[in-house]
PDB file of C-alpha atoms in Angstrom:
ATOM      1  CA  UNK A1168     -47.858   3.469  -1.677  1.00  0.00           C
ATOM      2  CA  UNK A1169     -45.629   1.457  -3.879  1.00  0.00           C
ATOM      3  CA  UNK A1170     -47.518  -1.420  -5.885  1.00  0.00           C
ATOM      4  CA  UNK A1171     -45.203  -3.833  -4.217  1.00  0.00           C
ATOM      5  CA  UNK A1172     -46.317  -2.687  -0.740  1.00  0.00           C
ATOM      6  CA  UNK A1173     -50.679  -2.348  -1.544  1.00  0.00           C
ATOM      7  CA  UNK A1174     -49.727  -6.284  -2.433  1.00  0.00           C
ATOM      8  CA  UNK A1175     -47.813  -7.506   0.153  1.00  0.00           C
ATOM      9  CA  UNK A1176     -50.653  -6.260   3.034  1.00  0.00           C
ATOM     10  CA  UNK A1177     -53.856  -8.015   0.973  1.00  0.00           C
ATOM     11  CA  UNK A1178     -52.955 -11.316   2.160  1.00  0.00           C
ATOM     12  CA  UNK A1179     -55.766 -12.569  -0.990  1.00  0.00           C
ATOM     13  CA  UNK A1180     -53.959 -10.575  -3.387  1.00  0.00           C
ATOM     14  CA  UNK A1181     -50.386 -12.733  -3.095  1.00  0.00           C
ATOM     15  CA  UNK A1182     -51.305 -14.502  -5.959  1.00  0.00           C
ATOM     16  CA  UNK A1183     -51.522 -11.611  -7.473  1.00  0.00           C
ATOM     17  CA  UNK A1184     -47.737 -10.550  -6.192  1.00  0.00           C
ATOM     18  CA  UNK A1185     -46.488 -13.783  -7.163  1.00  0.00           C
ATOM     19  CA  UNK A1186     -47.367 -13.228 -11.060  1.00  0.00           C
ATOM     20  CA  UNK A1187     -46.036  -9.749 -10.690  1.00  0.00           C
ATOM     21  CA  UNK A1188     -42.882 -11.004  -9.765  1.00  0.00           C
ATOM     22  CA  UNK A1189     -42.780 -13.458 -12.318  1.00  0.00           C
ATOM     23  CA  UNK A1190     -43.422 -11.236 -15.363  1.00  0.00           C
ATOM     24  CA  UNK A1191     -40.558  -8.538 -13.770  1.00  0.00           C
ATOM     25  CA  UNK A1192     -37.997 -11.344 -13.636  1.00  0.00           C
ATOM     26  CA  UNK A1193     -38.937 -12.227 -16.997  1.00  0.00           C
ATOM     27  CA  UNK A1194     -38.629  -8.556 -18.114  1.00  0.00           C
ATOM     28  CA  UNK A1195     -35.272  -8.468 -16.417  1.00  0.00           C
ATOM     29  CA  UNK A1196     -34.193 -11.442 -18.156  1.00  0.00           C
ATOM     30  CA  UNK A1197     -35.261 -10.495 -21.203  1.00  0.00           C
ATOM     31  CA  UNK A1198     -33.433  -7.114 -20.767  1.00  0.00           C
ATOM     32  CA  UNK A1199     -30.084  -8.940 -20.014  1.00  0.00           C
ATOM     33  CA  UNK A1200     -30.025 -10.719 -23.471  1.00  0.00           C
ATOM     34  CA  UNK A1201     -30.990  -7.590 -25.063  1.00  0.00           C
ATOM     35  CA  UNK A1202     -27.890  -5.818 -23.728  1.00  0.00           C
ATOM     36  CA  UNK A1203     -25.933  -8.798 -24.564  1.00  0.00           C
ATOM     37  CA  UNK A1204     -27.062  -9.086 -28.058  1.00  0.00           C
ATOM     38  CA  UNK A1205     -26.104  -5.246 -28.603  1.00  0.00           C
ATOM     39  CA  UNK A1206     -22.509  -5.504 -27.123  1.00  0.00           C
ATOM     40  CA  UNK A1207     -21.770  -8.352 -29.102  1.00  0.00           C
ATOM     41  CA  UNK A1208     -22.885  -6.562 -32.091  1.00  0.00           C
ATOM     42  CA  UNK A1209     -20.618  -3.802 -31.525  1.00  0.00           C
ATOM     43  CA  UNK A1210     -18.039  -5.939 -30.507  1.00  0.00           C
ATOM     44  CA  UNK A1211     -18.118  -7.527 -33.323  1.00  0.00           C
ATOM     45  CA  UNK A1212     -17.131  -4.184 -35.328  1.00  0.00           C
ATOM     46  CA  UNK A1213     -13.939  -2.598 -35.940  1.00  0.00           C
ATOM     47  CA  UNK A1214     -14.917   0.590 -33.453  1.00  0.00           C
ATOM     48  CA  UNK A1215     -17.010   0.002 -30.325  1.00  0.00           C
ATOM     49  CA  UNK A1216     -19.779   2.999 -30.381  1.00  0.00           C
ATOM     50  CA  UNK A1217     -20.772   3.090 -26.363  1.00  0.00           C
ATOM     51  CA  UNK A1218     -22.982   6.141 -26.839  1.00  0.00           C
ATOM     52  CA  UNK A1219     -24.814   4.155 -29.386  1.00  0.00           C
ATOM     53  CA  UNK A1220     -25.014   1.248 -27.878  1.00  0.00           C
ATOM     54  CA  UNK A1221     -26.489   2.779 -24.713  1.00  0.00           C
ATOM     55  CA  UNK A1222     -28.935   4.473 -26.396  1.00  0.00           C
ATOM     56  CA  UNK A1223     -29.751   0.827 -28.252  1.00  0.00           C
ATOM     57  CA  UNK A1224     -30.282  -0.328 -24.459  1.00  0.00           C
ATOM     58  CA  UNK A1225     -32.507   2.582 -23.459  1.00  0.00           C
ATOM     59  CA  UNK A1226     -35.116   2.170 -26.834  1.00  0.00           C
ATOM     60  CA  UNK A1227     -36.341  -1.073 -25.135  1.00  0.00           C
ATOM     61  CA  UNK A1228     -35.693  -0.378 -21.365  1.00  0.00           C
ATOM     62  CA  UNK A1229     -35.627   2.438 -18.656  1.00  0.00           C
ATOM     63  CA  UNK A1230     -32.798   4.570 -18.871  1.00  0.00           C
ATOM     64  CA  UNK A1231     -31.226   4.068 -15.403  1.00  0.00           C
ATOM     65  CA  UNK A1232     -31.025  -0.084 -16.089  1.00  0.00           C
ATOM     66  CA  UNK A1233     -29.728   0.463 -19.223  1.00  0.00           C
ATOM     67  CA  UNK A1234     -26.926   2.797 -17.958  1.00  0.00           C
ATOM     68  CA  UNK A1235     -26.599   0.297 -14.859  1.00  0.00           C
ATOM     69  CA  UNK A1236     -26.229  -2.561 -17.792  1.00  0.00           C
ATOM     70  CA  UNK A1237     -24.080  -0.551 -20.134  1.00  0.00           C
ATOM     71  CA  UNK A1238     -21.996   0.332 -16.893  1.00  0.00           C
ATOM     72  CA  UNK A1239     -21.590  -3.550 -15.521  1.00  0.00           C
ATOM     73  CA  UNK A1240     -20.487  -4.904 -19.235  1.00  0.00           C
ATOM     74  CA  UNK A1241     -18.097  -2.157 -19.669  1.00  0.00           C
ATOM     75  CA  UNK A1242     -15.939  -2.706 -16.137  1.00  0.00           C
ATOM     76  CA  UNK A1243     -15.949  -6.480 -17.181  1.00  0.00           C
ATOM     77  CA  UNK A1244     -13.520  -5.455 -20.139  1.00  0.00           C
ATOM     78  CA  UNK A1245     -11.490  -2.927 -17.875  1.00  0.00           C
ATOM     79  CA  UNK A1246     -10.851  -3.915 -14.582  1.00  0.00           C
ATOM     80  CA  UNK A1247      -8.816  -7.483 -16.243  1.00  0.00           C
ATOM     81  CA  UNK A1248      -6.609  -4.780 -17.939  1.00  0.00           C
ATOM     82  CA  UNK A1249      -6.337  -2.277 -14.962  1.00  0.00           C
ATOM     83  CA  UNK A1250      -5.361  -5.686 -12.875  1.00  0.00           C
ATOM     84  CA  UNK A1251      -2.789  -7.137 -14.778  1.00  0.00           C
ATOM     85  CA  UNK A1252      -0.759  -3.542 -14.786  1.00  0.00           C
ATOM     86  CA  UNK A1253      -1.525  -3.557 -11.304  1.00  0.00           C
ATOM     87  CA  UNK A1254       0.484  -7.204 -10.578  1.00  0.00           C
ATOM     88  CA  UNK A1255       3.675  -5.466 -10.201  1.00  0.00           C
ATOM     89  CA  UNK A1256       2.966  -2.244  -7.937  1.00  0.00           C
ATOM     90  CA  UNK A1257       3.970  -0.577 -11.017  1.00  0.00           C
ATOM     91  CA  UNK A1258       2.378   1.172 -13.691  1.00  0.00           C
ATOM     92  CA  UNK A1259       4.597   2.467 -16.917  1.00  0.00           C
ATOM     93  CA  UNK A1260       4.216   4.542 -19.536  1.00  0.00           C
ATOM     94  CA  UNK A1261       2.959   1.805 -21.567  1.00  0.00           C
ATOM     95  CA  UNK A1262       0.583   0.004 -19.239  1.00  0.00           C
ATOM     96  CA  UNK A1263      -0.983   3.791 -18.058  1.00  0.00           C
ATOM     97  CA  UNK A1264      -1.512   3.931 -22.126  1.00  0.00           C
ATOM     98  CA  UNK A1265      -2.927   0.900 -22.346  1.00  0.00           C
ATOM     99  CA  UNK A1266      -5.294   1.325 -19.609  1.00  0.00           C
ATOM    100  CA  UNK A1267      -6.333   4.678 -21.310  1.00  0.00           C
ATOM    101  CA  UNK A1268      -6.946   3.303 -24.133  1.00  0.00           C
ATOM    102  CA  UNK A1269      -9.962   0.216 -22.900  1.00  0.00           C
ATOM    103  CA  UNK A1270     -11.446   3.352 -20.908  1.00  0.00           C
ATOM    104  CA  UNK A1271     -11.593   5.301 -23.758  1.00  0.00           C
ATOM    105  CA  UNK A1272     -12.954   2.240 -25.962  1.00  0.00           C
ATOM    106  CA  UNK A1273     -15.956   1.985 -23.485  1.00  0.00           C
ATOM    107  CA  UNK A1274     -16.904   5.095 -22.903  1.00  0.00           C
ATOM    108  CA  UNK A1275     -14.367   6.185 -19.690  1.00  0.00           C
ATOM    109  CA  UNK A1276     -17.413   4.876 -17.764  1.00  0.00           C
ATOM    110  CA  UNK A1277     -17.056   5.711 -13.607  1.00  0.00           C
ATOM    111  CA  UNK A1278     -14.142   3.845 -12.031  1.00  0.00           C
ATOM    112  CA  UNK A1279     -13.780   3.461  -8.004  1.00  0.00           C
ATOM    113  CA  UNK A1280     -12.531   5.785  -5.725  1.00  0.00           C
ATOM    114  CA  UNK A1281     -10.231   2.847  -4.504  1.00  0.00           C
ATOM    115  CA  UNK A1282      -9.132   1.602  -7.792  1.00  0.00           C
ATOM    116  CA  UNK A1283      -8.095   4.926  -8.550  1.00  0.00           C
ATOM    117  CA  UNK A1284      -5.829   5.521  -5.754  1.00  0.00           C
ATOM    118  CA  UNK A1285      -4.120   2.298  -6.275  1.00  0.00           C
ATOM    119  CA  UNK A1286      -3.363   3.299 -10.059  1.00  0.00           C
ATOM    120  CA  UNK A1287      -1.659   6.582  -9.037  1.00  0.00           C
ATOM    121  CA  UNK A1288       0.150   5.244  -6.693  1.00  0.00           C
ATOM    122  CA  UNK A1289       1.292   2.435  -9.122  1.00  0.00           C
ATOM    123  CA  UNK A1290       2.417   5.863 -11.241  1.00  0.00           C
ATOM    124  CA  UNK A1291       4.394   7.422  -9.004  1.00  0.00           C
ATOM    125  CA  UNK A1292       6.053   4.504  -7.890  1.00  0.00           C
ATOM    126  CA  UNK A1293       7.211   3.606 -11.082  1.00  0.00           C
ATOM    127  CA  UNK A1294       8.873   7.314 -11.287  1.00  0.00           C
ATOM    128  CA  UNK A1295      10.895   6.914  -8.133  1.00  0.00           C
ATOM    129  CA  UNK A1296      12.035   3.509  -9.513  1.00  0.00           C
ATOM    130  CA  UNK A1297      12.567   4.775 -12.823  1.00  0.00           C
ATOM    131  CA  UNK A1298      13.451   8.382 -12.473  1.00  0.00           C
ATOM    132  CA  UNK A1299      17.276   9.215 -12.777  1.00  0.00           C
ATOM    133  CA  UNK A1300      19.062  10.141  -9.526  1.00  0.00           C
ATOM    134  CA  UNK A1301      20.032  14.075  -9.729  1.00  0.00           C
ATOM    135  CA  UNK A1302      21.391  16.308  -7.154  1.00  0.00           C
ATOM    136  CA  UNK A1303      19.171  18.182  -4.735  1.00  0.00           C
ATOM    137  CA  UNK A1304      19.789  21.253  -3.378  1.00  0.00           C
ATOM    138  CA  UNK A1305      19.924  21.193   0.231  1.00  0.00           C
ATOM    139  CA  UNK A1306      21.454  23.021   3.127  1.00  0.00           C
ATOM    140  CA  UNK A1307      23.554  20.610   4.034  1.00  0.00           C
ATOM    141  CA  UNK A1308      27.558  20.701   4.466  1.00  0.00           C
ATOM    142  CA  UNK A1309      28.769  18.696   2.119  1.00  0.00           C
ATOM    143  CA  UNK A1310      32.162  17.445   1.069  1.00  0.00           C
ATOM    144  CA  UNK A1311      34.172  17.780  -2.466  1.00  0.00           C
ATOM    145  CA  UNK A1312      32.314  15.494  -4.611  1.00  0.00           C
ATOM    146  CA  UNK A1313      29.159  14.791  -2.476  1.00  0.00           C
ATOM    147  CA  UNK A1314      25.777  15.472  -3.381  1.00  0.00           C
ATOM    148  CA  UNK A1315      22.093  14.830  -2.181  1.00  0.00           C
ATOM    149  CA  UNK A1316      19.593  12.370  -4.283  1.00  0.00           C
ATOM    150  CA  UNK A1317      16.911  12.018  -1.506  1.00  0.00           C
ATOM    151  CA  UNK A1318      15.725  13.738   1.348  1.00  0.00           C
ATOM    152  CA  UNK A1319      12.929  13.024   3.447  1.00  0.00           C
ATOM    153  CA  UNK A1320      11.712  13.577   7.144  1.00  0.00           C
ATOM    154  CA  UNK A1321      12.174  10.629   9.514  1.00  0.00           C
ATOM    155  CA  UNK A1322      12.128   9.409  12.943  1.00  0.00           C
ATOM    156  CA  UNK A1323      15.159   7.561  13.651  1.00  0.00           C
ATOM    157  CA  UNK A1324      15.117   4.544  15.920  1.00  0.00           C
ATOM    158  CA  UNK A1325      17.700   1.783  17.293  1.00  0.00           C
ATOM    159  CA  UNK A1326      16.843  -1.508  18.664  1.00  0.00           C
ATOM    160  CA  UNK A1327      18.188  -1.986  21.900  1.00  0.00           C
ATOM    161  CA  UNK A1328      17.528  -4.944  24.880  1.00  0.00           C
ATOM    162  CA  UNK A1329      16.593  -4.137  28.415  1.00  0.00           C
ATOM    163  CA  UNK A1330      16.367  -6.585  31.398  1.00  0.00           C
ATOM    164  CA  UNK A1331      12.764  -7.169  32.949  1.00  0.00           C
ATOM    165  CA  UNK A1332      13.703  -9.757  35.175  1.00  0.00           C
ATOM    166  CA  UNK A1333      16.643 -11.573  37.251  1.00  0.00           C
ATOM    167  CA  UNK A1334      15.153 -15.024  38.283  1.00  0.00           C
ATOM    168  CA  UNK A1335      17.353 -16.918  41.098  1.00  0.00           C
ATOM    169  CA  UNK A1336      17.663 -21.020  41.539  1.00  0.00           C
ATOM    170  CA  UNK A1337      19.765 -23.511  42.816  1.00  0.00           C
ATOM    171  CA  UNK A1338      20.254 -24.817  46.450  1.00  0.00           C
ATOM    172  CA  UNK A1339      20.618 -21.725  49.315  1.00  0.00           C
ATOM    173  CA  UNK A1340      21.364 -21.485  52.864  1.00  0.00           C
ATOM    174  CA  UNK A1341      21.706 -18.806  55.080  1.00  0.00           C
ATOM    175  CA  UNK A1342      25.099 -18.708  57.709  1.00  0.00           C
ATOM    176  CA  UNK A1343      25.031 -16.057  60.285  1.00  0.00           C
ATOM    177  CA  UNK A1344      28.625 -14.347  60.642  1.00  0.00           C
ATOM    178  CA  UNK A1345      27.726 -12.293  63.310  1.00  0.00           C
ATOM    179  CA  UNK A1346      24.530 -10.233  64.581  1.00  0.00           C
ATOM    180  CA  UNK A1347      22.681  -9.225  61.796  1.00  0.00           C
ATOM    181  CA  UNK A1348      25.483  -9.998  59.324  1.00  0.00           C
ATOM    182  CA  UNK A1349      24.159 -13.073  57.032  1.00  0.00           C
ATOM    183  CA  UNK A1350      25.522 -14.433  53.816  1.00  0.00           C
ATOM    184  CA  UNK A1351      24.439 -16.923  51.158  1.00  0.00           C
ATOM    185  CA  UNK A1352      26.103 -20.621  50.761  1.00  0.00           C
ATOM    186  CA  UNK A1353      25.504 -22.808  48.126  1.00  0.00           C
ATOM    187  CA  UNK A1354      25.054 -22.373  44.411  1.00  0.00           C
ATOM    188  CA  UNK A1355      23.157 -19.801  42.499  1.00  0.00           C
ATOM    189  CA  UNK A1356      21.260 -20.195  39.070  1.00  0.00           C
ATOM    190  CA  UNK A1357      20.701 -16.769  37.417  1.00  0.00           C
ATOM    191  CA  UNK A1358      18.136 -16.612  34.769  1.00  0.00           C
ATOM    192  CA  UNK A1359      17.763 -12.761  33.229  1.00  0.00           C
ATOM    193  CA  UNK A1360      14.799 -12.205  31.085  1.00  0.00           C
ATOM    194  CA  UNK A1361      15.246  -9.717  28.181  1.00  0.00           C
ATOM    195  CA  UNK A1362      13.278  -7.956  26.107  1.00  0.00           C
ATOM    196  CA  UNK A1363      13.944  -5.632  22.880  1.00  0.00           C
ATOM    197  CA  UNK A1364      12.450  -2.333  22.905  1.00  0.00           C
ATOM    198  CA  UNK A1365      13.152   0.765  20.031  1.00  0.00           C
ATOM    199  CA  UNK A1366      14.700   3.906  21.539  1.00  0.00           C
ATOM    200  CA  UNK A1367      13.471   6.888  19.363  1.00  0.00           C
ATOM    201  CA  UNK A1368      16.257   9.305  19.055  1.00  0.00           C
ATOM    202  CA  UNK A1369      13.586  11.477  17.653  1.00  0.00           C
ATOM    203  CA  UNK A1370      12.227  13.633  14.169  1.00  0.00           C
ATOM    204  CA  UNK A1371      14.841  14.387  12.263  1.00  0.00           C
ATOM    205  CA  UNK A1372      15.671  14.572   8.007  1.00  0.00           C
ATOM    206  CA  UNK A1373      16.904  11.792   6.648  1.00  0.00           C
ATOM    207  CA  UNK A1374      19.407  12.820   3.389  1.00  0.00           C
ATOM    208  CA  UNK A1375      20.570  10.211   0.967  1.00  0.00           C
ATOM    209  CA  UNK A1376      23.925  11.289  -0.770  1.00  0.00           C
ATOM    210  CA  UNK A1377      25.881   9.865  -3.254  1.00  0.00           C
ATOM    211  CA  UNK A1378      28.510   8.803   0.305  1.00  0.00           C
ATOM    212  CA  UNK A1379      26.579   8.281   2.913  1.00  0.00           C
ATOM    213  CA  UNK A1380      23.150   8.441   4.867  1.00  0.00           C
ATOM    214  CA  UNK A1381      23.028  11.571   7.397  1.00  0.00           C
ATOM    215  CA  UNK A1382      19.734  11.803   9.435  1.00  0.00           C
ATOM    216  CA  UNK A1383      20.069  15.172  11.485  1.00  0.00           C
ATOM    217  CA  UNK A1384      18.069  16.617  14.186  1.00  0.00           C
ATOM    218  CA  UNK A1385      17.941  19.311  16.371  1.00  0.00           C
ATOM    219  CA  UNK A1386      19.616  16.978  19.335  1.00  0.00           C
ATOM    220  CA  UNK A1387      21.875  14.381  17.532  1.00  0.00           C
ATOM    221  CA  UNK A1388      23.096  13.363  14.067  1.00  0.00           C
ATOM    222  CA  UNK A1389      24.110  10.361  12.298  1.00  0.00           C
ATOM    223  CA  UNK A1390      26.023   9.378   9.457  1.00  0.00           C
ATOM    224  CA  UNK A1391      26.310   5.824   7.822  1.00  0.00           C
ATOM    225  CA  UNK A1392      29.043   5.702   4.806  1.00  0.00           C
ATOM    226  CA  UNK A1393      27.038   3.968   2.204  1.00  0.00           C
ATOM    227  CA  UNK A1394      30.091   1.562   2.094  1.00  0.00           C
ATOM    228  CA  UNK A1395      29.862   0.161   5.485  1.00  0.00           C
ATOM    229  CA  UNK A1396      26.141  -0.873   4.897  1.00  0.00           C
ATOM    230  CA  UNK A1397      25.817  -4.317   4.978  1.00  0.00           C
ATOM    231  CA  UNK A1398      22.164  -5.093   4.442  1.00  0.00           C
ATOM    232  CA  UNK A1399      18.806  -3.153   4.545  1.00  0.00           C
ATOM    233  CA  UNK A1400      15.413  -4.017   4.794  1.00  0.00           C
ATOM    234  CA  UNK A1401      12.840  -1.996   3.653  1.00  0.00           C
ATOM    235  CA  UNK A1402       9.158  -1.353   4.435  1.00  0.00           C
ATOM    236  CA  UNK A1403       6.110   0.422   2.808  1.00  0.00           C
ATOM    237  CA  UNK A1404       6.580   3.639   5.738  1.00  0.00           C
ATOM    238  CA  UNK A1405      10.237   2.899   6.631  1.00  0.00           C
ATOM    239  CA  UNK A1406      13.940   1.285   5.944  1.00  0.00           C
ATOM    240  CA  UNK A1407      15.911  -0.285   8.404  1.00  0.00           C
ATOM    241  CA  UNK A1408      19.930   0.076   7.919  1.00  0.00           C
ATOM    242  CA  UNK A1409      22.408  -2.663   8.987  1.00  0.00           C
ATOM    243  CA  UNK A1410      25.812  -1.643   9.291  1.00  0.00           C
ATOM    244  CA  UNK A1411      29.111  -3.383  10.081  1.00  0.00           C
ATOM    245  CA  UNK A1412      29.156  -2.553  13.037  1.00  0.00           C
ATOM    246  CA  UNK A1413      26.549  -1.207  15.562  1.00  0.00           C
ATOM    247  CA  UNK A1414      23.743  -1.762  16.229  1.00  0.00           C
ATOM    248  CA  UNK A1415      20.760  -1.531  13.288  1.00  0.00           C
ATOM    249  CA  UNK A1416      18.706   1.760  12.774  1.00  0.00           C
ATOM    250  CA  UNK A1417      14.900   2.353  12.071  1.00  0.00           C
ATOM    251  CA  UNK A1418      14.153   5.096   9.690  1.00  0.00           C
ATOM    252  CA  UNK A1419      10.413   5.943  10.132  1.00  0.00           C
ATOM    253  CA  UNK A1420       8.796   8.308   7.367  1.00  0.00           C
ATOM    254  CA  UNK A1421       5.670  10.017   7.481  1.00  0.00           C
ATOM    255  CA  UNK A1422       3.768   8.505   4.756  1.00  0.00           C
ATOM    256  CA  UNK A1423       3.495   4.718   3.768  1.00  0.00           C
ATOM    257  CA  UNK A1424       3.283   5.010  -0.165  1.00  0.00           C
ATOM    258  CA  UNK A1425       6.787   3.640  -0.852  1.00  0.00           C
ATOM    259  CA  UNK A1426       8.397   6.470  -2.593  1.00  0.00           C
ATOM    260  CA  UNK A1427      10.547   7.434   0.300  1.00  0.00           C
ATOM    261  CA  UNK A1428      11.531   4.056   0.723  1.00  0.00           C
ATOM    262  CA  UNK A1429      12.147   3.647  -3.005  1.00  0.00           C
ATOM    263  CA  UNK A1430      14.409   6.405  -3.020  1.00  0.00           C
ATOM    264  CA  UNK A1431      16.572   5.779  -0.314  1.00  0.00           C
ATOM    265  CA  UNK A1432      16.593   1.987  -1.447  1.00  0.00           C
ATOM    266  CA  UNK A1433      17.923   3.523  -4.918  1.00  0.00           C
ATOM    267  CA  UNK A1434      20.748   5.539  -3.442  1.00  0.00           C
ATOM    268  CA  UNK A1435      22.329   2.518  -1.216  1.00  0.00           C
ATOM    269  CA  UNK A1436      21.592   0.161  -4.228  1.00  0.00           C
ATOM    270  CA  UNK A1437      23.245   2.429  -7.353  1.00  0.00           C
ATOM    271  CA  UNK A1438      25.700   5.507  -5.861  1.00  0.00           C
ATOM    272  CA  UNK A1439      27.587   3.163  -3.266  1.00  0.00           C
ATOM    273  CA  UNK A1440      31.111   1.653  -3.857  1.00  0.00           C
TER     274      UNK A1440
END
């Protein structure tokens, strides 16, 4: 049984505890300005030695603390940097070399699963922003001049309005015309409730050429000049295309880490008219 347990059950040995505690806290403590005392020592030289200073740590405490200490100091000096390249969404060439860099400079100590996944997808967001626009090939029918940047698969979807309810008002009265034959006098209020709904036309591919948008499936297809695009909005999983005239489509993709979206942003944005 663990020394912490044999003195929590004798009741007349709490005293006893109590001291126990004292002294760890003290050790722990004590331990703390150690490791402090060593970083800034080898902060304080041209080259930062974290295999030396860990092994510093462990001469005068267990090895797992001093890892855990050597760990905690280390994230303090490379989480600020892997922030600020995160502010944008974006991570360059630059900022990724940076970023190498403070790892490498403490040691390329363990960084979260979760941090991780947000700095690739910083990468390759930064590549569909920043990568040139270059035909595809595709088996698509294209005319003289036309060629595919993007392609992607895509539900399409328009917004349309449906009525879910007439409400009638206004003063009525009945007037019998002849047996069983009635009709209505007075005046009639009509209220008609609405509401907007998204019709799915279905999975399709959405291709992005250097003329138009074509989404194609195996029961319709669409095609939006990019020229008669007035306005789109886009979202992490999605665009949605306003055109002059019409009614605005939903382009759903299958994945919600922006690239798609990027892409298709890219082509309306730099190959229209």
């Amino acid at each position: 049984m663990a020394l912490d347990a044999v003195l929590q059950e004798n009741t007349g040995m709490k005293w006893i505890k109590t001291a126990f505690d004292g002294i760890r806290g003290k050790t722990a403590k004590e331990q703390q300005q150690f490791a402090s005392d060593v970083f800034a020592e080898h902060e304080a030289r041209d080259h930062f030695a974290p295999q030396e200073a860990l092994n510093r740590l462990s001469e005068r405490m267990p090895r797992e603390r001093a890892q855990s200490l050597f760990a905690q100091y280390c994230l303090t000096k490379i989480k600020p940097v892997i922030l600020a390249a995160l502010e944008d969404g974006l991570i360059s060439p630059d900022e990724e070399a940076r970023i190498e860099a403070v790892r490498s400079r403490y040691g390329n100590v363990v960084i979260d699963e979760a941090t991780l996944a947000k700095l690739d997808s910083a990468k390759q967001q930064f590549s569909a922003w920043s990568t040139p626009l270059t035909p595809l090939d595709v088996p698509l029918m294209l005319k003289k001049g036309e060629w595919c940047a993007h392609a992607v698969k895509a539900e399409a979807l328009e917004e349309r309005e449906k009525t879910v309810r007439i409400n009638y008002s206004g003063p009525q009265a009945r007037v019998r015309l002849a047996k069983g034959i009635y009709y209505s006098a007075g005046s009639t209020s009509i209220s008609r409730q609405t509401e907007r709904y998204h019709h799915s036309f279905g999975q399709g591919v959405l291709s992005a050429t250097n003329k138009r948008l074509m989404w194609i499936s195996p029961q319709k297809s669409i095609s939006i000049p990019l020229d008669k695009v007035i306005q789109f909005e886009p979202f992490t999983d999605g665009v949605r295309i306003f055109k002059d005239t019409g009614k605005p489509l939903l382009f759903i993709f299958p994945t919600n880490d922006k690239i798609d979206m990027v892409r298709i942003c890219r082509v309306i944005e730099e190959l229209r008219d």
